[in-house]
Amino acid sequence: MKAVSRDDRKAVIVIGAGMAGLSCAVHLHRRGIPVLVLEAGNDVGGRVRTDLVNGFRLDRGFQVYLDSYPETGSLLNLEKLDLRPFEPGALVYKDGQLHRLMDVFRRPGSAFESVRAPVGSFLDKLRTGWLRTRILSSSLKEINQRPDRSTEAYLEEAGFSGSMIDSFFRSFYGGIFLERDLRTSSRMFEFTFKMFGKGSATLPSKGMGEIPKQLSAQLPEKCLRLNTKVSRVEPDRVVLSSGEEIFGSSIVVATDATVARQLLPNTSWPETKWRSVTNLYYAADQSPVKEPIICLNGNGGGLVNNVCALTDASPEYAEDGRALMSVSVLGLHDDQELPSLVKQELVGWFGLDVEQWEHLRTDRIKRALPEQLPKTKTAQEKNKNQMQSGIYLCGDYCLSASIEGAVISGKQVALEIQNNQ
């Protein structure tokens, strides 16, 4: 006999405790609607997780929180997160040297050094200032109504030289979009550019995983079940892999797009494509950077896209005072020699001390970010949250591939459920 649970019949069942699912659950709870969250993994957060390994806090790939996110910020106690900001700019490795390229509006003292940096032309840097003014003066609604094309085409139309696109934008936005071809939607480019321009890229002092933990702490006890895998979704119930049936007033599928498609095989939207990344962590006796700033590959070749000393932003990422280095390599790389090959490449960036770095972990993240091409209608645009017989969808793939997109998607579904009750 299957176990049947009817205690939660009136609750909304949310499948997945990632950022979208937690956002939906918190908004439902705030509106007095009972909720039950089912998570297949052993902790909350989905792709936003932090593990403690040998005294180091290792996020699941290099991630940052943009403190200008309005919706996410409204759900969080940012003071308790103890956000540590990065410098507004980058060090670009090109022709054997690291060159400083900063947001001179916020770091006017770096203007001369940034202008002299052999990354793009003087006109490119003027165009960057013009682009910053234009985007910051635009509302998000205005951005979403503009013609959409690839980010590469957008930058070319804005007059940026091939040198500037190749040596800066491909590496900086390669780390955000997880692709250097800049095929991603120009609306997504403008959204992220605006968020970076309005605020700072930050790290919670104890890791990115503190963000979903803070959200889950806002939910009542016993409304979150970990290690609970759903195998089937029906209009008024879910069936767990154990065979248990749980009834609910509505069902919210807040998993990633691939799992959502498995649970709802009859949905009509196209299969989501994914961006992948391989992230490597190393321990170093000391940081070669000595400031909280991202280092970019401006040469185009090689394995490494970006490097960051996370402990320069938050020393709490290491318990023993050493430096924690995060290195991002776009795509999936199974080569067992990859940690050594990456160190060999970074000797050119930082010197022979790199040879002494201790490899801590390699994360090969196949489904790191949903692809967001231009002029692609999102799931919610096409299907109004894909509501069918009380079943709803939410996730970053539904709106924008970001923490903020996931949180807004969860909120929209919560409001839809409230309006339909």
Coordinates of N, CA and C in Angstrom, one line a residue, residues 92-264:
V92 N 42.7 43.3 -16.3 CA 42.7 42.6 -17.5 C 44.1 42.1 -17.9
Y93 N 44.2 40.8 -18.0 CA 45.5 40.2 -18.4 C 45.7 40.2 -19.9
K94 N 46.6 41.0 -20.4 CA 46.8 41.1 -21.8 C 48.3 41.4 -22.1
D95 N 48.9 40.7 -23.0 CA 50.3 40.9 -23.5 C 51.2 40.8 -22.3
G96 N 50.9 39.8 -21.4 CA 51.9 39.5 -20.3 C 51.7 40.3 -19.1
Q97 N 50.7 41.2 -19.0 CA 50.6 42.1 -17.8 C 49.1 42.2 -17.5
L98 N 48.9 42.6 -16.2 CA 47.6 42.9 -15.7 C 47.4 44.4 -15.8
H99 N 46.3 44.8 -16.5 CA 46.0 46.2 -16.7 C 44.7 46.6 -16.0
R100 N 44.7 47.7 -15.3 CA 43.5 48.1 -14.5 C 42.5 48.9 -15.4
L101 N 41.3 48.5 -15.3 CA 40.2 49.1 -16.0 C 39.0 49.3 -15.1
M102 N 38.7 50.5 -14.6 CA 37.8 50.7 -13.5 C 36.6 51.6 -14.0
D103 N 35.6 51.5 -13.2 CA 34.4 52.4 -13.3 C 34.9 53.8 -12.8
V104 N 35.3 54.7 -13.7 CA 35.9 55.9 -13.2 C 34.9 56.9 -12.6
F105 N 33.6 56.6 -12.8 CA 32.6 57.4 -12.1 C 32.6 57.2 -10.6
R106 N 32.9 55.9 -10.2 CA 33.0 55.6 -8.8 C 34.5 55.5 -8.3
R107 N 35.4 55.4 -9.2 CA 36.8 55.4 -8.8 C 37.5 56.4 -9.7
P108 N 37.2 57.8 -9.5 CA 37.8 58.8 -10.4 C 39.3 58.8 -10.3
G109 N 39.9 58.4 -9.1 CA 41.3 58.4 -9.0 C 42.0 57.4 -9.9
S110 N 41.3 56.5 -10.5 CA 41.9 55.5 -11.4 C 41.7 55.9 -12.9
A111 N 41.2 57.1 -13.1 CA 40.9 57.5 -14.5 C 42.1 57.4 -15.4
F112 N 43.3 58.0 -14.9 CA 44.5 58.1 -15.8 C 45.0 56.7 -16.1
E113 N 45.0 55.8 -15.1 CA 45.5 54.4 -15.3 C 44.5 53.7 -16.2
S114 N 43.2 53.9 -16.1 CA 42.3 53.2 -16.9 C 42.4 53.6 -18.4
V115 N 42.5 54.9 -18.6 CA 42.6 55.5 -19.9 C 43.9 54.9 -20.6
R116 N 45.0 54.8 -19.9 CA 46.2 54.3 -20.4 C 46.2 52.8 -20.7
A117 N 45.3 52.0 -20.1 CA 45.3 50.6 -20.2 C 45.1 50.2 -21.7
P118 N 45.9 49.3 -22.2 CA 45.8 48.9 -23.6 C 44.6 47.9 -23.9
V119 N 43.5 48.3 -23.3 CA 42.3 47.5 -23.5 C 41.2 48.4 -24.2
G120 N 41.1 48.2 -25.5 CA 40.3 49.1 -26.3 C 41.0 50.5 -26.4
S121 N 40.3 51.4 -27.1 CA 40.8 52.7 -27.4 C 40.2 53.8 -26.4
F122 N 40.7 55.0 -26.6 CA 40.2 56.1 -25.8 C 38.7 56.3 -26.1
L123 N 38.4 56.2 -27.4 CA 37.0 56.3 -27.8 C 36.1 55.2 -27.2
D124 N 36.6 54.0 -27.1 CA 35.9 52.9 -26.4 C 35.5 53.3 -25.0
K125 N 36.5 53.9 -24.3 CA 36.2 54.2 -22.9 C 35.2 55.4 -22.8
L126 N 35.2 56.3 -23.7 CA 34.2 57.3 -23.8 C 32.8 56.7 -24.0
R127 N 32.8 55.7 -24.9 CA 31.6 55.1 -25.3 C 31.0 54.3 -24.0
T128 N 31.9 53.7 -23.2 CA 31.5 53.0 -22.0 C 30.8 54.0 -21.1
G129 N 31.3 55.2 -21.0 CA 30.7 56.2 -20.1 C 29.3 56.6 -20.6
W130 N 29.3 56.7 -22.0 CA 28.0 57.1 -22.6 C 27.0 55.9 -22.3
L131 N 27.4 54.7 -22.5 CA 26.6 53.5 -22.3 C 26.1 53.4 -20.9
R132 N 27.0 53.7 -19.9 CA 26.6 53.7 -18.5 C 25.5 54.7 -18.3
T133 N 25.7 55.9 -18.8 CA 24.7 57.0 -18.6 C 23.3 56.6 -19.2
R134 N 23.3 56.1 -20.4 CA 22.1 55.7 -21.0 C 21.4 54.6 -20.3
I135 N 22.1 53.5 -19.9 CA 21.4 52.4 -19.3 C 21.0 52.7 -17.8
L136 N 21.8 53.5 -17.1 CA 21.4 53.8 -15.7 C 20.2 54.7 -15.7
S137 N 20.0 55.5 -16.8 CA 18.8 56.4 -16.8 C 17.6 55.7 -17.4
S138 N 17.7 54.5 -17.8 CA 16.6 53.7 -18.3 C 16.0 52.8 -17.2
S139 N 14.6 52.7 -17.2 CA 14.0 51.8 -16.3 C 14.1 50.4 -16.8
L140 N 13.9 49.4 -15.9 CA 13.9 48.0 -16.4 C 12.8 47.8 -17.4
K141 N 11.7 48.5 -17.3 CA 10.6 48.3 -18.2 C 11.0 48.8 -19.6
E142 N 11.7 49.9 -19.6 CA 12.2 50.5 -20.9 C 13.2 49.5 -21.5
I143 N 14.1 48.9 -20.7 CA 15.1 48.0 -21.3 C 14.4 46.8 -21.9
N144 N 13.3 46.3 -21.2 CA 12.6 45.1 -21.7 C 11.8 45.3 -22.9
Q145 N 11.6 46.6 -23.3 CA 10.8 46.9 -24.5 C 11.7 47.3 -25.6
R146 N 13.0 47.3 -25.5 CA 13.9 47.7 -26.6 C 14.0 46.5 -27.5
P147 N 14.4 46.8 -28.8 CA 14.7 45.7 -29.7 C 15.7 44.8 -29.1
D148 N 15.5 43.5 -29.3 CA 16.5 42.5 -28.7 C 17.3 41.9 -29.8
R149 N 18.6 41.8 -29.5 CA 19.6 41.1 -30.5 C 20.7 40.5 -29.6
S150 N 21.7 40.0 -30.2 CA 22.8 39.4 -29.4 C 23.6 40.5 -28.8
T151 N 24.2 40.2 -27.7 CA 25.1 41.2 -27.0 C 26.2 41.7 -27.9
E152 N 26.7 40.8 -28.7 CA 27.8 41.1 -29.6 C 27.3 42.2 -30.7
A153 N 26.2 41.9 -31.3 CA 25.6 42.9 -32.2 C 25.3 44.2 -31.5
Y154 N 24.8 44.2 -30.3 CA 24.5 45.4 -29.6 C 25.7 46.2 -29.4
L155 N 26.8 45.6 -29.0 CA 28.1 46.3 -28.7 C 28.7 46.9 -30.0
E156 N 28.5 46.1 -31.1 CA 29.0 46.6 -32.4 C 28.2 47.8 -32.8
E157 N 26.9 47.8 -32.7 CA 26.0 48.9 -33.0 C 26.3 50.1 -32.2
A158 N 26.8 49.9 -30.9 CA 27.1 51.0 -30.1 C 28.5 51.6 -30.4
G159 N 29.2 51.0 -31.4 CA 30.4 51.6 -31.8 C 31.7 51.1 -31.2
F160 N 31.6 50.1 -30.3 CA 32.8 49.6 -29.7 C 33.7 48.8 -30.7
S161 N 35.0 49.0 -30.5 CA 35.9 48.4 -31.4 C 36.0 46.9 -31.2
G162 N 36.5 46.1 -32.2 CA 36.7 44.7 -32.0 C 37.6 44.4 -30.8
S163 N 38.6 45.3 -30.7 CA 39.6 45.1 -29.6 C 39.0 45.2 -28.2
M164 N 38.1 46.2 -28.1 CA 37.4 46.3 -26.8 C 36.5 45.2 -26.5
I165 N 35.8 44.7 -27.5 CA 34.8 43.6 -27.3 C 35.6 42.3 -27.0
D166 N 36.7 42.1 -27.7 CA 37.5 40.9 -27.5 C 38.2 40.9 -26.2
S167 N 38.8 42.0 -25.8 CA 39.7 42.0 -24.7 C 39.0 42.2 -23.3
F168 N 37.8 42.8 -23.4 CA 37.1 43.1 -22.1 C 35.8 42.4 -22.1
F169 N 34.9 42.8 -23.0 CA 33.5 42.3 -22.9 C 33.4 40.8 -23.0
R170 N 34.2 40.2 -23.8 CA 34.0 38.7 -23.9 C 34.4 38.0 -22.6
S171 N 35.4 38.5 -21.9 CA 35.8 37.9 -20.7 C 35.0 38.3 -19.5
F172 N 34.7 39.6 -19.4 CA 33.8 40.0 -18.3 C 32.5 39.4 -18.3
Y173 N 31.8 39.5 -19.5 CA 30.5 38.9 -19.6 C 30.5 37.4 -19.9
G174 N 31.7 36.9 -20.3 CA 31.8 35.5 -20.3 C 31.7 34.9 -19.0
G175 N 32.1 35.6 -17.9 CA 32.0 35.1 -16.6 C 30.6 35.2 -16.1
I176 N 29.8 36.1 -16.7 CA 28.4 36.3 -16.3 C 27.4 35.4 -17.1
F177 N 27.6 35.4 -18.4 CA 26.8 34.6 -19.3 C 27.3 33.2 -19.5
L178 N 28.5 32.9 -19.1 CA 29.2 31.7 -19.3 C 29.3 31.3 -20.8
E179 N 29.6 32.3 -21.6 CA 29.9 32.1 -23.0 C 30.5 33.4 -23.5
R180 N 31.6 33.2 -24.3 CA 32.4 34.3 -24.8 C 31.9 34.8 -26.2
D181 N 31.0 34.1 -26.8 CA 30.6 34.5 -28.1 C 29.6 35.7 -28.1
L182 N 29.1 36.0 -26.9 CA 28.2 37.1 -26.6 C 26.9 36.9 -27.4
R183 N 26.4 35.7 -27.5 CA 25.1 35.4 -28.1 C 23.9 35.8 -27.3
T184 N 24.2 36.0 -26.0 CA 23.1 36.2 -25.0 C 22.4 37.5 -25.4
S185 N 21.1 37.5 -25.0 CA 20.2 38.7 -25.3 C 20.8 40.0 -24.8
S186 N 20.6 41.0 -25.7 CA 21.1 42.3 -25.3 C 20.3 42.9 -24.1
R187 N 19.0 42.5 -24.0 CA 18.2 42.9 -22.8 C 18.9 42.4 -21.5
M188 N 19.4 41.2 -21.6 CA 20.0 40.6 -20.4 C 21.3 41.4 -20.1
F189 N 22.0 41.7 -21.2 CA 23.2 42.5 -21.0 C 22.9 43.9 -20.4
E190 N 21.9 44.6 -20.9 CA 21.5 45.9 -20.3 C 21.1 45.7 -18.8
F191 N 20.3 44.7 -18.5 CA 19.9 44.5 -17.2 C 21.1 44.3 -16.2
T192 N 22.0 43.4 -16.6 CA 23.2 43.2 -15.7 C 24.1 44.4 -15.6
F193 N 24.2 45.1 -16.8 CA 25.0 46.3 -16.8 C 24.4 47.4 -15.8
K194 N 23.1 47.5 -15.8 CA 22.4 48.4 -14.9 C 22.6 48.0 -13.5
M195 N 22.5 46.7 -13.2 CA 22.7 46.3 -11.8 C 24.1 46.5 -11.3
F196 N 25.1 46.2 -12.1 CA 26.5 46.5 -11.8 C 26.7 48.0 -11.6
G197 N 26.1 48.8 -12.4 CA 26.3 50.2 -12.4 C 25.6 50.9 -11.1
K198 N 24.5 50.3 -10.7 CA 23.8 50.9 -9.6 C 24.4 50.5 -8.2
G199 N 25.0 49.4 -8.2 CA 25.5 48.8 -6.9 C 26.8 48.1 -7.1
S200 N 27.0 47.1 -6.2 CA 28.3 46.4 -6.2 C 28.0 44.9 -6.3
A201 N 29.0 44.2 -6.9 CA 29.1 42.8 -6.9 C 29.6 42.5 -5.5
T202 N 28.9 41.6 -4.8 CA 29.3 41.3 -3.4 C 29.3 39.8 -3.1
L203 N 29.9 39.5 -2.0 CA 29.8 38.2 -1.4 C 29.3 38.3 0.0
P204 N 28.3 37.5 0.4 CA 28.0 37.3 1.9 C 29.3 36.8 2.6
S205 N 29.6 37.3 3.7 CA 30.9 37.0 4.4 C 31.1 35.5 4.6
K206 N 30.0 34.8 4.7 CA 30.1 33.4 5.0 C 29.6 32.5 3.8
G207 N 29.6 33.1 2.6 CA 29.3 32.3 1.5 C 28.0 32.6 0.9
M208 N 27.8 32.3 -0.4 CA 26.6 32.6 -1.2 C 25.4 31.7 -0.6
G209 N 25.7 30.6 0.0 CA 24.7 29.7 0.5 C 23.9 30.4 1.6
E210 N 24.5 31.5 2.2 CA 23.7 32.1 3.3 C 22.5 32.8 2.8
I211 N 22.4 33.1 1.5 CA 21.2 33.8 0.9 C 20.0 32.9 1.0
P212 N 20.1 31.7 0.4 CA 18.9 30.8 0.5 C 18.6 30.3 1.9
K213 N 19.6 30.2 2.7 CA 19.4 29.8 4.1 C 18.6 30.9 4.8
Q214 N 18.9 32.2 4.5 CA 18.1 33.2 5.2 C 16.7 33.2 4.7
L215 N 16.4 32.9 3.4 CA 15.0 32.8 2.9 C 14.3 31.6 3.6
S216 N 15.0 30.5 3.7 CA 14.3 29.3 4.3 C 14.0 29.5 5.7
A217 N 14.8 30.3 6.4 CA 14.6 30.6 7.9 C 13.3 31.4 8.1
Q218 N 12.8 32.0 7.0 CA 11.5 32.8 7.2 C 10.3 31.9 7.1
L219 N 10.5 30.6 6.8 CA 9.3 29.7 6.7 C 9.1 29.0 8.0
P220 N 7.8 28.6 8.2 CA 7.5 27.9 9.5 C 8.2 26.6 9.5
E221 N 8.4 26.1 10.8 CA 9.0 24.7 10.9 C 8.1 23.7 10.3
K222 N 8.7 22.7 9.8 CA 8.1 21.5 9.2 C 7.4 21.7 7.9
C223 N 7.6 23.0 7.3 CA 7.1 23.2 6.0 C 8.1 22.9 4.9
L224 N 9.3 22.5 5.3 CA 10.4 22.2 4.3 C 10.8 20.8 4.6
R225 N 10.8 20.0 3.5 CA 11.2 18.6 3.6 C 12.4 18.4 2.6
L226 N 13.6 18.1 3.2 CA 14.8 17.8 2.4 C 14.8 16.4 2.0
N227 N 15.7 16.0 1.1 CA 15.9 14.6 0.7 C 14.6 14.0 0.3
T228 N 13.7 14.8 -0.4 CA 12.4 14.3 -0.8 C 12.2 14.5 -2.3
K229 N 12.4 13.4 -3.0 CA 12.3 13.5 -4.5 C 10.9 13.2 -5.0
V230 N 10.5 14.1 -5.9 CA 9.2 14.0 -6.5 C 9.3 13.2 -7.8
S231 N 8.5 12.2 -8.0 CA 8.6 11.4 -9.3 C 7.5 11.7 -10.3
R232 N 6.4 12.2 -9.7 CA 5.2 12.5 -10.6 C 4.4 13.7 -10.1
V233 N 3.9 14.5 -11.0 CA 3.1 15.6 -10.6 C 1.7 15.5 -11.3
E234 N 0.7 15.6 -10.5 CA -0.7 15.6 -11.0 C -1.4 16.9 -10.5
P235 N -2.6 17.2 -11.0 CA -3.2 18.5 -10.7 C -3.4 18.8 -9.2
D236 N -3.7 17.7 -8.4 CA -4.0 18.0 -7.0 C -3.0 17.2 -6.1
R237 N -1.9 16.7 -6.6 CA -1.1 15.9 -5.8 C 0.3 15.7 -6.4
V238 N 1.3 15.3 -5.6 CA 2.5 14.9 -6.1 C 2.8 13.5 -5.6
V239 N 3.5 12.7 -6.4 CA 3.9 11.3 -5.9 C 5.4 11.3 -5.8
L240 N 5.9 10.9 -4.6 CA 7.3 10.9 -4.3 C 7.9 9.6 -4.8
S241 N 9.2 9.6 -4.9 CA 9.9 8.4 -5.4 C 9.7 7.2 -4.4
S242 N 9.4 7.5 -3.1 CA 9.1 6.5 -2.2 C 7.7 5.9 -2.4
G243 N 6.9 6.5 -3.2 CA 5.5 6.0 -3.4 C 4.5 6.9 -2.6
E244 N 4.9 7.7 -1.7 CA 4.0 8.5 -0.9 C 3.3 9.5 -1.8
E245 N 2.1 9.7 -1.6 CA 1.3 10.8 -2.3 C 1.0 11.9 -1.3
I246 N 1.2 13.1 -1.8 CA 1.0 14.3 -1.0 C 0.0 15.2 -1.8
F247 N -1.1 15.5 -1.1 CA -2.2 16.3 -1.8 C -1.9 17.8 -1.5
G248 N -2.3 18.7 -2.4 CA -2.2 20.1 -2.2 C -3.2 20.9 -3.0
S249 N -3.4 22.2 -2.6 CA -4.3 23.0 -3.3 C -3.8 23.4 -4.7
S250 N -2.5 23.6 -4.8 CA -1.9 23.9 -6.1 C -0.5 23.3 -6.0
I251 N 0.1 23.1 -7.2 CA 1.4 22.6 -7.3 C 2.3 23.6 -8.1
V252 N 3.5 23.9 -7.5 CA 4.4 24.8 -8.1 C 5.7 24.0 -8.4
V253 N 6.0 23.9 -9.7 CA 7.3 23.2 -10.1 C 8.4 24.3 -10.2
A254 N 9.2 24.3 -9.2 CA 10.3 25.3 -9.1 C 11.7 24.7 -9.2
T255 N 11.8 23.6 -9.9 CA 13.0 23.0 -10.2 C 13.7 23.7 -11.4
D256 N 14.9 23.2 -11.8 CA 15.5 23.8 -13.0 C 14.7 23.3 -14.2
A257 N 15.0 23.9 -15.3 CA 14.1 23.7 -16.5 C 14.2 22.2 -17.0
T258 N 15.3 21.5 -16.8 CA 15.4 20.2 -17.3 C 14.5 19.2 -16.4
V259 N 14.6 19.4 -15.1 CA 13.8 18.6 -14.2 C 12.3 18.9 -14.4
A260 N 12.0 20.2 -14.6 CA 10.6 20.6 -14.8 C 10.0 19.9 -16.0
R261 N 10.8 19.8 -17.0 CA 10.4 19.1 -18.3 C 10.1 17.6 -18.0
Q262 N 11.0 17.0 -17.2 CA 10.8 15.6 -16.8 C 9.5 15.4 -16.0
L263 N 9.2 16.3 -15.1 CA 8.0 16.2 -14.3 C 6.8 16.5 -15.1
L264 N 6.9 17.4 -16.1 CA 5.7 17.8 -16.9 C 6.1 17.5 -18.4

